[in-house]
mmCIF file of C-alpha atoms in Angstrom:
data_model
loop_
_atom_site.group_PDB
_atom_site.id
_atom_site.type_symbol
_atom_site.label_atom_id
_atom_site.label_comp_id
_atom_site.label_asym_id
_atom_site.label_seq_id
_atom_site.Cartn_x
_atom_site.Cartn_y
_atom_site.Cartn_z
ATOM 1 C CA MET A 1 -4.637 48.666 -45.932
ATOM 2 C CA THR A 2 -1.062 49.285 -44.544
ATOM 3 C CA TYR A 3 1.706 46.854 -44.188
ATOM 4 C CA LYS A 4 1.554 47.304 -40.323
ATOM 5 C CA LYS A 5 -2.187 46.812 -40.171
ATOM 6 C CA ILE A 6 -1.756 43.483 -42.287
ATOM 7 C CA LEU A 7 0.876 42.261 -39.735
ATOM 8 C CA LYS A 8 -1.434 43.117 -36.683
ATOM 9 C CA ILE A 9 -4.442 41.223 -38.236
ATOM 10 C CA THR A 10 -2.167 38.288 -39.206
ATOM 11 C CA GLY A 11 -0.749 38.067 -35.653
ATOM 12 C CA LEU A 12 -4.266 38.256 -33.950
ATOM 13 C CA VAL A 13 -5.487 35.431 -36.142
ATOM 14 C CA LEU A 14 -2.277 33.345 -35.229
ATOM 15 C CA VAL A 15 -3.049 33.949 -31.528
ATOM 16 C CA VAL A 16 -6.819 32.903 -31.761
ATOM 17 C CA ALA A 17 -5.873 29.902 -33.724
ATOM 18 C CA GLY A 18 -3.219 28.870 -31.158
ATOM 19 C CA VAL A 19 -5.790 29.289 -28.415
ATOM 20 C CA ILE A 20 -8.316 27.116 -30.155
ATOM 21 C CA ILE A 21 -5.903 24.520 -31.012
ATOM 22 C CA GLY A 22 -4.164 24.357 -27.580
ATOM 23 C CA GLY A 23 -7.754 24.283 -25.992
ATOM 24 C CA TYR A 24 -8.742 21.350 -28.045
ATOM 25 C CA PHE A 25 -5.558 19.244 -27.319
ATOM 26 C CA LEU A 26 -6.002 20.245 -23.511
ATOM 27 C CA TRP A 27 -9.607 18.975 -23.518
ATOM 28 C CA LYS A 28 -8.495 15.751 -25.172
ATOM 29 C CA TRP A 29 -5.742 15.202 -22.556
ATOM 30 C CA ILE A 30 -8.041 15.952 -19.708
ATOM 31 C CA ASP A 31 -10.664 13.606 -21.251
ATOM 32 C CA SER A 32 -8.093 10.822 -21.510
ATOM 33 C CA LYS A 33 -7.278 11.066 -17.866
ATOM 34 C CA GLY A 34 -10.901 10.419 -16.885
ATOM 35 C CA GLY A 35 -12.194 14.258 -16.673
ATOM 36 C CA ILE A 36 -11.156 17.201 -14.728
ATOM 37 C CA GLY A 37 -11.898 15.448 -11.406
ATOM 38 C CA ALA A 38 -9.002 12.948 -12.142
ATOM 39 C CA VAL A 39 -6.585 15.666 -13.238
ATOM 40 C CA LEU A 40 -7.063 17.892 -10.184
ATOM 41 C CA LYS A 41 -5.737 15.540 -7.489
ATOM 42 C CA PRO A 42 -6.397 16.329 -3.855
ATOM 43 C CA ALA A 43 -3.638 18.469 -2.199
ATOM 44 C CA GLU A 44 -1.517 16.496 0.316
ATOM 45 C CA THR A 45 -2.412 18.649 3.305
ATOM 46 C CA THR A 46 -3.945 18.004 6.740
ATOM 47 C CA PRO A 47 -7.256 16.493 6.287
ATOM 48 C CA THR A 48 -10.218 18.709 7.047
ATOM 49 C CA THR A 49 -13.770 17.681 8.180
ATOM 50 C CA GLU A 50 -17.001 18.694 6.546
ATOM 51 C CA VAL A 51 -19.072 21.485 8.095
ATOM 52 C CA ILE A 52 -22.253 19.902 9.319
ATOM 53 C CA ASP A 53 -25.473 22.120 9.594
ATOM 54 C CA VAL A 54 -27.650 20.420 12.144
ATOM 55 C CA GLY A 55 -30.561 22.690 11.243
ATOM 56 C CA GLY A 56 -31.225 24.444 14.441
ATOM 57 C CA GLU A 57 -31.834 23.187 18.033
ATOM 58 C CA GLY A 58 -32.330 19.573 19.035
ATOM 59 C CA GLY A 59 -30.703 16.357 17.960
ATOM 60 C CA GLY A 60 -31.188 13.923 15.178
ATOM 61 C CA ALA A 61 -30.558 16.195 12.308
ATOM 62 C CA THR A 62 -28.925 14.299 9.413
ATOM 63 C CA THR A 63 -26.003 15.345 7.298
ATOM 64 C CA GLY A 64 -27.342 14.224 4.023
ATOM 65 C CA ALA A 65 -25.360 11.058 4.256
ATOM 66 C CA GLY A 66 -27.761 9.042 6.407
ATOM 67 C CA ILE A 67 -25.926 9.865 9.722
ATOM 68 C CA THR A 68 -26.676 12.377 12.239
ATOM 69 C CA ALA A 69 -24.343 15.123 13.230
ATOM 70 C CA GLU A 70 -24.222 13.781 16.728
ATOM 71 C CA GLU A 71 -23.117 10.425 15.355
ATOM 72 C CA LEU A 72 -20.338 12.008 13.336
ATOM 73 C CA ALA A 73 -19.182 13.906 16.455
ATOM 74 C CA GLN A 74 -18.923 10.626 18.360
ATOM 75 C CA GLN A 75 -16.879 9.065 15.464
ATOM 76 C CA LYS A 76 -14.493 12.021 15.389
ATOM 77 C CA GLN A 77 -13.911 11.564 19.117
ATOM 78 C CA LYS A 78 -12.591 8.088 18.370
ATOM 79 C CA LEU A 79 -10.056 9.271 15.801
ATOM 80 C CA SER A 80 -6.727 10.775 16.674
ATOM 81 C CA ILE A 81 -3.374 11.443 15.111
ATOM 82 C CA ILE A 82 -0.583 9.400 16.921
ATOM 83 C CA ILE A 83 2.321 10.283 14.508
ATOM 84 C CA ASP A 84 1.949 13.976 13.566
ATOM 85 C CA THR A 85 4.462 14.095 10.807
ATOM 86 C CA PRO A 86 4.598 12.716 7.242
ATOM 87 C CA ILE A 87 6.077 9.280 7.133
ATOM 88 C CA PHE A 88 6.948 6.555 4.461
ATOM 89 C CA ASP A 89 6.137 3.489 6.502
ATOM 90 C CA TYR A 90 5.777 2.076 10.177
ATOM 91 C CA TRP A 91 5.669 -1.240 12.007
ATOM 92 C CA ILE A 92 5.057 -2.569 15.505
ATOM 93 C CA ASN A 93 7.825 -4.284 17.543
ATOM 94 C CA LYS A 94 5.890 -6.957 19.413
ATOM 95 C CA SER A 95 8.628 -7.454 21.977
ATOM 96 C CA ASP A 96 7.875 -4.029 23.779
ATOM 97 C CA ASN A 97 4.843 -2.942 21.732
ATOM 98 C CA SER A 98 6.621 0.079 20.408
ATOM 99 C CA ILE A 99 6.042 1.722 17.119
ATOM 100 C CA TYR A 100 8.958 2.305 14.755
ATOM 101 C CA TYR A 101 8.194 4.742 11.884
ATOM 102 C CA VAL A 102 10.397 5.879 8.855
ATOM 103 C CA THR A 103 10.408 9.187 7.305
ATOM 104 C CA ILE A 104 10.853 9.556 3.426
ATOM 105 C CA ASP A 105 14.561 9.999 3.752
ATOM 106 C CA GLY A 106 15.003 6.942 5.947
ATOM 107 C CA ILE A 107 15.391 8.327 9.419
ATOM 108 C CA ILE A 108 13.877 5.719 11.923
ATOM 109 C CA THR A 109 12.300 6.856 15.172
ATOM 110 C CA LYS A 110 11.084 4.565 17.972
ATOM 111 C CA LEU A 111 7.877 5.672 19.680
ATOM 112 C CA GLY A 112 7.212 4.148 23.085
ATOM 113 C CA ALA A 113 4.309 4.506 25.415
ATOM 114 C CA ASP A 114 6.059 7.510 27.257
ATOM 115 C CA SER A 115 9.059 8.036 25.022
ATOM 116 C CA LYS A 116 10.284 8.953 21.620
ATOM 117 C CA LYS A 117 13.875 8.662 20.368
ATOM 118 C CA ILE A 118 15.813 8.359 17.019
ATOM 119 C CA ALA A 119 16.728 4.761 16.304
ATOM 120 C CA SER A 120 18.634 5.386 13.153
ATOM 121 C CA ASN A 121 19.680 8.709 11.550
ATOM 122 C CA GLN A 122 21.107 6.984 8.377
ATOM 123 C CA THR A 123 19.859 8.698 5.314
ATOM 124 C CA LEU A 124 18.446 6.339 2.689
ATOM 125 C CA GLU A 125 18.129 7.844 -0.763
ATOM 126 C CA ASN A 126 15.109 6.934 -3.052
ATOM 127 C CA LEU A 127 13.450 4.704 -0.344
ATOM 128 C CA HIS A 128 11.193 2.200 -2.092
ATOM 129 C CA SER A 129 9.958 -0.208 0.573
ATOM 130 C CA VAL A 130 10.127 -1.328 4.201
ATOM 131 C CA VAL A 131 9.036 -5.005 5.094
ATOM 132 C CA PRO A 132 9.160 -5.786 8.860
ATOM 133 C CA SER A 133 9.662 -9.296 10.355
ATOM 134 C CA ALA A 134 6.596 -11.136 11.818
ATOM 135 C CA ASP A 135 7.721 -10.178 15.309
ATOM 136 C CA GLY A 136 8.652 -6.528 14.466
ATOM 137 C CA SER A 137 12.327 -7.105 15.725
ATOM 138 C CA MET A 138 13.709 -6.446 12.200
ATOM 139 C CA ALA A 139 12.843 -4.565 8.967
ATOM 140 C CA LEU A 140 14.000 -5.052 5.438
ATOM 141 C CA PHE A 141 14.685 -1.754 3.620
ATOM 142 C CA GLU A 142 15.179 -1.296 -0.228
ATOM 143 C CA PHE A 143 16.546 2.104 -1.327
ATOM 144 C CA TYR A 144 18.482 3.628 -4.145
ATOM 145 C CA TYR A 145 15.562 2.496 -6.167
ATOM 146 C CA PRO A 146 15.432 2.007 -9.350
ATOM 147 C CA GLN A 147 18.752 3.048 -10.297
ATOM 148 C CA LYS A 148 20.713 0.468 -8.301
ATOM 149 C CA PRO A 149 18.504 -1.072 -5.569
ATOM 150 C CA ILE A 150 20.189 -1.910 -2.201
ATOM 151 C CA PHE A 151 18.550 -4.216 0.367
ATOM 152 C CA SER A 152 19.605 -4.080 4.023
ATOM 153 C CA VAL A 153 18.228 -5.430 7.337
ATOM 154 C CA PHE A 154 17.560 -3.145 10.285
ATOM 155 C CA PHE A 155 17.656 -4.832 13.742
ATOM 156 C CA ALA A 156 15.570 -2.760 16.084
ATOM 157 C CA ASN A 157 17.055 -4.131 19.377
ATOM 158 C CA THR A 158 20.702 -3.310 18.359
ATOM 159 C CA THR A 159 20.037 -0.676 15.683
ATOM 160 C CA ASN A 160 22.566 -2.320 13.558
ATOM 161 C CA TRP A 161 22.324 -2.713 9.792
ATOM 162 C CA GLN A 162 23.191 -5.897 7.759
ATOM 163 C CA PRO A 163 23.352 -5.316 3.883
ATOM 164 C CA LEU A 164 22.366 -8.152 1.538
ATOM 165 C CA THR A 165 24.441 -9.169 -1.446
ATOM 166 C CA GLU A 166 24.770 -6.740 -4.336
ATOM 167 C CA GLY A 167 22.234 -7.683 -7.173
ATOM 168 C CA THR A 168 19.319 -8.701 -4.716
ATOM 169 C CA VAL A 169 16.016 -7.912 -6.321
ATOM 170 C CA SER A 170 13.566 -9.202 -3.594
ATOM 171 C CA ALA A 171 13.540 -10.694 -0.073
ATOM 172 C CA ASP A 172 11.510 -11.695 2.879
ATOM 173 C CA PHE A 173 12.056 -12.925 6.474
ATOM 174 C CA SER A 174 11.051 -16.523 7.463
ATOM 175 C CA PRO A 175 7.844 -17.054 9.573
ATOM 176 C CA ASN A 176 10.130 -17.783 12.645
ATOM 177 C CA ASN A 177 12.126 -14.555 12.148
ATOM 178 C CA LYS A 178 15.438 -16.534 12.102
ATOM 179 C CA GLU A 179 16.258 -16.620 8.376
ATOM 180 C CA LEU A 180 15.681 -14.393 5.341
ATOM 181 C CA VAL A 181 15.265 -15.609 1.702
ATOM 182 C CA PHE A 182 16.466 -13.452 -1.068
ATOM 183 C CA LEU A 183 16.652 -13.548 -4.899
ATOM 184 C CA ASP A 184 19.722 -12.170 -6.666
ATOM 185 C CA ASN A 185 20.843 -12.409 -10.328
ATOM 186 C CA THR A 186 21.975 -15.933 -9.766
ATOM 187 C CA GLY A 187 19.008 -17.425 -7.852
ATOM 188 C CA LEU A 188 17.387 -17.962 -4.541
ATOM 189 C CA LYS A 189 19.359 -18.057 -1.328
ATOM 190 C CA ILE A 190 18.781 -18.038 2.492
ATOM 191 C CA LEU A 191 20.544 -15.997 5.004
ATOM 192 C CA ASP A 192 20.860 -17.115 8.606
ATOM 193 C CA LEU A 193 20.247 -13.994 10.571
ATOM 194 C CA ALA A 194 22.344 -15.234 13.604
ATOM 195 C CA SER A 195 25.563 -16.498 11.829
ATOM 196 C CA PHE A 196 24.992 -14.412 8.494
ATOM 197 C CA LYS A 197 25.852 -17.646 6.613
ATOM 198 C CA ILE A 198 24.359 -17.896 3.115
ATOM 199 C CA LYS A 199 23.093 -21.074 1.448
ATOM 200 C CA ASP A 200 21.985 -21.605 -2.144
ATOM 201 C CA VAL A 201 18.517 -22.826 -2.594
ATOM 202 C CA GLN A 202 17.774 -22.755 -6.338
ATOM 203 C CA LYS A 203 19.224 -21.287 -9.440
ATOM 204 C CA MET A 204 16.655 -18.986 -11.059
ATOM 205 C CA ASP A 205 16.926 -16.477 -13.864
ATOM 206 C CA GLN A 206 13.355 -14.988 -13.560
ATOM 207 C CA PHE A 207 12.878 -12.250 -11.070
ATOM 208 C CA PHE A 208 9.890 -12.334 -8.815
ATOM 209 C CA ASP A 209 8.733 -10.625 -5.580
ATOM 210 C CA ILE A 210 8.959 -13.152 -2.572
ATOM 211 C CA LYS A 211 6.711 -13.958 0.442
ATOM 212 C CA TRP A 212 7.885 -16.504 2.830
ATOM 213 C CA ALA A 213 4.424 -17.919 3.569
ATOM 214 C CA LYS A 214 5.047 -21.183 5.500
ATOM 215 C CA THR A 215 8.114 -23.102 6.930
ATOM 216 C CA ASN A 216 8.952 -24.769 3.603
ATOM 217 C CA THR A 217 6.815 -22.725 1.205
ATOM 218 C CA LEU A 218 7.543 -19.478 -0.669
ATOM 219 C CA LEU A 219 5.127 -17.522 -2.753
ATOM 220 C CA LEU A 220 6.569 -15.915 -5.841
ATOM 221 C CA TYR A 221 4.633 -13.274 -7.749
ATOM 222 C CA GLU A 222 4.854 -10.494 -10.537
ATOM 223 C CA LYS A 223 4.504 -6.830 -10.090
ATOM 224 C CA PRO A 224 0.717 -5.898 -10.320
ATOM 225 C CA SER A 225 -0.536 -4.048 -13.363
ATOM 226 C CA VAL A 226 -3.879 -4.086 -15.428
ATOM 227 C CA GLU A 227 -1.716 -3.819 -18.561
ATOM 228 C CA VAL A 228 0.246 -6.946 -17.915
ATOM 229 C CA PRO A 229 -1.133 -10.305 -16.736
ATOM 230 C CA GLY A 230 0.302 -11.587 -13.583
ATOM 231 C CA SER A 231 0.728 -14.977 -12.042
ATOM 232 C CA LEU A 232 1.334 -16.439 -8.478
ATOM 233 C CA TYR A 233 3.447 -19.516 -7.904
ATOM 234 C CA SER A 234 4.342 -21.627 -4.759
ATOM 235 C CA PHE A 235 7.895 -22.946 -4.324
ATOM 236 C CA ASP A 236 8.759 -25.944 -2.048
ATOM 237 C CA ILE A 237 11.988 -25.200 -0.505
ATOM 238 C CA ILE A 238 12.730 -28.789 0.469
ATOM 239 C CA ASN A 239 11.623 -30.524 -2.681
ATOM 240 C CA LYS A 240 12.667 -27.579 -4.932
ATOM 241 C CA THR A 241 9.432 -27.720 -6.907
ATOM 242 C CA ILE A 242 7.405 -24.868 -8.321
ATOM 243 C CA LYS A 243 3.638 -24.655 -8.881
ATOM 244 C CA LYS A 244 1.403 -22.098 -10.638
ATOM 245 C CA ILE A 245 -1.577 -21.421 -8.383
ATOM 246 C CA ILE A 246 -2.891 -18.201 -10.121
ATOM 247 C CA ASN A 247 -2.650 -17.906 -13.873
ATOM 248 C CA ASN A 248 -2.324 -14.890 -15.787
ATOM 249 C CA GLU A 249 -4.747 -12.389 -14.134
ATOM 250 C CA ASN A 250 -4.700 -8.692 -15.107
ATOM 251 C CA GLY A 251 -4.246 -6.275 -12.152
ATOM 252 C CA LEU A 252 -3.378 -9.027 -9.879
ATOM 253 C CA SER A 253 -2.844 -7.674 -6.352
ATOM 254 C CA ILE A 254 -2.806 -9.634 -3.031
ATOM 255 C CA ASN A 255 -2.654 -8.621 0.555
ATOM 256 C CA TRP A 256 -2.235 -11.655 2.899
ATOM 257 C CA SER A 257 -3.073 -12.291 6.506
ATOM 258 C CA GLY A 258 -0.127 -12.592 8.879
ATOM 259 C CA ASN A 259 -0.116 -16.376 8.896
ATOM 260 C CA TYR A 260 -0.866 -16.453 5.039
ATOM 261 C CA GLU A 261 -4.166 -18.599 5.625
ATOM 262 C CA TYR A 262 -6.242 -15.994 3.676
ATOM 263 C CA GLY A 263 -5.484 -13.200 1.165
ATOM 264 C CA LEU A 264 -7.539 -10.460 -0.378
ATOM 265 C CA LYS A 265 -7.087 -10.560 -4.193
ATOM 266 C CA LEU A 266 -7.918 -7.775 -6.638
ATOM 267 C CA ASN A 267 -8.116 -8.549 -10.365
ATOM 268 C CA SER A 268 -9.393 -6.950 -13.457
ATOM 269 C CA SER A 269 -10.901 -8.197 -16.620
ATOM 270 C CA ILE A 270 -9.788 -7.024 -20.085
ATOM 271 C CA ASN A 271 -12.405 -4.263 -20.053
ATOM 272 C CA LYS A 272 -10.957 -3.214 -16.701
ATOM 273 C CA THR A 273 -13.774 -4.468 -14.591
ATOM 274 C CA ASN A 274 -12.633 -4.733 -11.077
ATOM 275 C CA ARG A 275 -13.284 -7.849 -8.729
ATOM 276 C CA LEU A 276 -12.167 -8.478 -5.196
ATOM 277 C CA SER A 277 -12.227 -11.980 -3.469
ATOM 278 C CA LEU A 278 -10.881 -13.824 -0.436
ATOM 279 C CA ILE A 279 -8.528 -16.555 -1.210
ATOM 280 C CA ASN A 280 -6.605 -19.271 0.662
ATOM 281 C CA THR A 281 -2.917 -20.090 0.303
ATOM 282 C CA GLU A 282 -3.629 -22.389 -2.602
ATOM 283 C CA GLY A 283 -5.092 -19.483 -4.531
ATOM 284 C CA ASN A 284 -8.659 -20.883 -4.428
ATOM 285 C CA GLU A 285 -11.461 -18.238 -4.198
ATOM 286 C CA ILE A 286 -13.545 -18.805 -1.128
ATOM 287 C CA LEU A 287 -15.680 -15.677 -0.911
ATOM 288 C CA ASP A 288 -16.559 -13.046 -3.441
ATOM 289 C CA MET A 289 -16.544 -9.597 -2.000
ATOM 290 C CA SER A 290 -19.590 -7.253 -2.477
ATOM 291 C CA PHE A 291 -17.308 -4.173 -2.553
ATOM 292 C CA ILE A 292 -14.325 -2.945 -4.347
ATOM 293 C CA THR A 293 -11.040 -1.614 -2.807
ATOM 294 C CA VAL A 294 -7.335 -1.981 -3.051
ATOM 295 C CA PRO A 295 -6.067 -4.878 -0.945
ATOM 296 C CA SER A 296 -3.302 -2.661 0.799
ATOM 297 C CA LYS A 297 -6.163 -0.735 2.177
ATOM 298 C CA CYS A 298 -7.237 -3.748 4.150
ATOM 299 C CA LEU A 299 -6.089 -5.910 7.187
ATOM 300 C CA ILE A 300 -6.857 -9.593 7.662
ATOM 301 C CA GLU A 301 -6.559 -10.327 11.451
ATOM 302 C CA SER A 302 -7.797 -13.676 12.997
ATOM 303 C CA SER A 303 -11.434 -14.013 11.852
ATOM 304 C CA LYS A 304 -11.974 -10.392 10.806
ATOM 305 C CA ILE A 305 -11.153 -8.141 7.796
ATOM 306 C CA TYR A 306 -10.860 -4.316 8.236
ATOM 307 C CA CYS A 307 -11.027 -2.234 5.118
ATOM 308 C CA GLY A 308 -10.970 1.384 4.032
ATOM 309 C CA ILE A 309 -13.588 1.262 1.356
ATOM 310 C CA PRO A 310 -14.012 4.275 -1.013
ATOM 311 C CA LYS A 311 -17.336 5.971 -0.808
ATOM 312 C CA ASN A 312 -17.008 6.705 -4.552
ATOM 313 C CA ILE A 313 -14.784 5.267 -7.325
ATOM 314 C CA ARG A 314 -14.671 7.172 -10.607
ATOM 315 C CA GLU A 315 -15.968 5.475 -13.747
ATOM 316 C CA GLY A 316 -12.844 4.213 -15.884
ATOM 317 C CA ILE A 317 -10.472 4.057 -13.104
ATOM 318 C CA VAL A 318 -7.649 1.507 -13.626
ATOM 319 C CA LEU A 319 -6.903 -0.363 -10.475
ATOM 320 C CA PRO A 320 -4.468 -1.015 -8.863
ATOM 321 C CA ASP A 321 -2.310 1.191 -11.260
ATOM 322 C CA ASN A 322 -4.016 4.502 -10.797
ATOM 323 C CA TYR A 323 -3.926 4.086 -7.034
ATOM 324 C CA PHE A 324 -0.266 3.026 -6.733
ATOM 325 C CA THR A 325 0.882 5.994 -8.969
ATOM 326 C CA ARG A 326 -1.265 8.439 -6.889
ATOM 327 C CA GLU A 327 -3.279 9.372 -9.877
ATOM 328 C CA ASP A 328 -6.445 8.754 -7.837
ATOM 329 C CA TYR A 329 -7.291 9.381 -3.998
ATOM 330 C CA PHE A 330 -10.170 8.121 -2.146
ATOM 331 C CA ILE A 331 -12.489 9.193 0.759
ATOM 332 C CA ASP A 332 -13.056 6.083 2.753
ATOM 333 C CA ASP A 333 -15.590 4.559 5.035
ATOM 334 C CA ILE A 334 -13.777 2.079 7.409
ATOM 335 C CA PHE A 335 -15.561 -1.243 7.693
ATOM 336 C CA GLU A 336 -15.145 -4.438 9.835
ATOM 337 C CA LEU A 337 -16.215 -7.863 8.365
ATOM 338 C CA ASP A 338 -16.588 -10.723 10.658
ATOM 339 C CA LEU A 339 -15.892 -13.773 8.573
ATOM 340 C CA PRO A 340 -17.733 -16.458 10.653
ATOM 341 C CA THR A 341 -21.080 -14.489 10.826
ATOM 342 C CA GLY A 342 -20.694 -12.425 7.719
ATOM 343 C CA LYS A 343 -21.617 -9.436 9.824
ATOM 344 C CA ILE A 344 -20.338 -6.090 8.325
ATOM 345 C CA THR A 345 -19.996 -3.063 10.739
ATOM 346 C CA LYS A 346 -19.116 0.407 9.684
ATOM 347 C CA LEU A 347 -16.609 1.682 12.170
ATOM 348 C CA PHE A 348 -16.052 5.102 10.713
ATOM 349 C CA ASP A 349 -18.174 7.298 8.242
ATOM 350 C CA GLY A 350 -16.083 9.190 5.571
ATOM 351 C CA ASN A 351 -18.178 12.260 6.217
ATOM 352 C CA ALA A 352 -16.568 12.678 9.562
ATOM 353 C CA ALA A 353 -13.082 13.139 8.257
ATOM 354 C CA ILE A 354 -11.339 12.905 4.936
ATOM 355 C CA LEU A 355 -9.265 9.862 4.973
ATOM 356 C CA ASP A 356 -7.592 7.535 2.512
ATOM 357 C CA ALA A 357 -6.532 4.682 4.703
ATOM 358 C CA PHE A 358 -3.822 2.154 3.883
ATOM 359 C CA ASP A 359 -1.305 0.022 5.817
ATOM 360 C CA LEU A 360 -3.742 -0.964 8.584
ATOM 361 C CA LYS A 361 -2.530 -2.593 11.919
ATOM 362 C CA LEU A 362 -4.182 -3.393 15.237
ATOM 363 C CA LYS A 363 -2.611 -2.219 18.468
ATOM 364 C CA ASP A 364 -4.135 -1.710 22.089
ATOM 365 C CA GLY A 365 -7.736 -1.896 20.986
ATOM 366 C CA ALA A 366 -7.343 0.476 18.122
ATOM 367 C CA LEU A 367 -7.002 0.438 14.349
ATOM 368 C CA LEU A 368 -3.879 2.208 13.066
ATOM 369 C CA PHE A 369 -3.432 3.293 9.524
ATOM 370 C CA ILE A 370 -1.589 5.922 7.303
ATOM 371 C CA ASN A 371 -3.769 8.670 5.752
ATOM 372 C CA ARG A 372 -2.704 9.071 2.249
ATOM 373 C CA TYR A 373 -3.594 12.720 2.209
ATOM 374 C CA ASN A 374 -0.879 13.720 4.595
ATOM 375 C CA ASN A 375 1.008 10.354 5.261
ATOM 376 C CA LYS A 376 0.359 10.742 8.960
ATOM 377 C CA VAL A 377 -0.603 7.769 11.180
ATOM 378 C CA TYR A 378 -4.063 7.752 12.671
ATOM 379 C CA SER A 379 -5.698 5.673 15.527
ATOM 380 C CA LEU A 380 -9.370 4.653 15.437
ATOM 381 C CA LYS A 381 -10.465 3.317 18.767
ATOM 382 C CA LEU A 382 -12.612 0.196 18.486
ATOM 383 C CA ASP A 383 -15.580 -0.665 20.564
#
């Protein structure tokens, strides 16, 4: 055998070995992510609807999902896109019922009944969060995250901005929209939104996210993750006392009603079994939910709960982590739960359109939400 043939055979053996070894490690990586379905994420494109074969003439043919093609067509007629551009977040200004929406680069647009105009063309790099006041007249923006977070208040009526002090890590508006509490590297402070005077509340060296729940009560909580147990605390502004109301729960994630009477709480056990429950302001569980979803996919309004509930959740999913990192997308049915009667009504079937709904709001007899597949705002008419 010649020297050249030996080199060719050796090279071929190395190539084959490389393919086998590479394939093995690729398979192990895919398996660690929950299988090929978890690795191949949905493309962020305009949602499509399933093609329904009604099986010839006449009505009543089903789609294989327990719903007729005619019923799906009726549901589609209730659904429309009201903001046909990808956005980061949106809120409703209750003073004039207008919608303000924010693009990923921080541009703010005001959408009225018959008009649309730019409210702020200031670019905000690395936008991280937008938190509106209860009346929608203001919104708190966090950007330049995580390198050097900056918090600034946008006033919708004047389109002015008011930055918070350097070193702020979290903040929230008061229930009466007159003040703002924030936590910086020295402690809790309150900003008067008329005079812009700041008063110290409490020295604090531990960082929390803040919700101003009641006139004299703050809720302090830690970032949600299955890997790290989280707790929820209440802080009395007047008496300067702190009380732990939820203790060390993995995957702790809560979405509160507007008046903080109720909250939807997701938590997970050590083996990552998910549980969703309704709690009160004291953290007490008052209702165990029969379904699983991420709390940010729900809205608690008066005596009703509206939720985007996944038709399927893959085995082994880690919630809320995999959802927040966009490792997983869902296809939702949208339900309404009436708390006094316990009646559950399906408002929209996920076979009619591919929706992953979050950030739900009510406006003019319709349920608004962002579709995670394309980050556009949809409107679902309610009967």
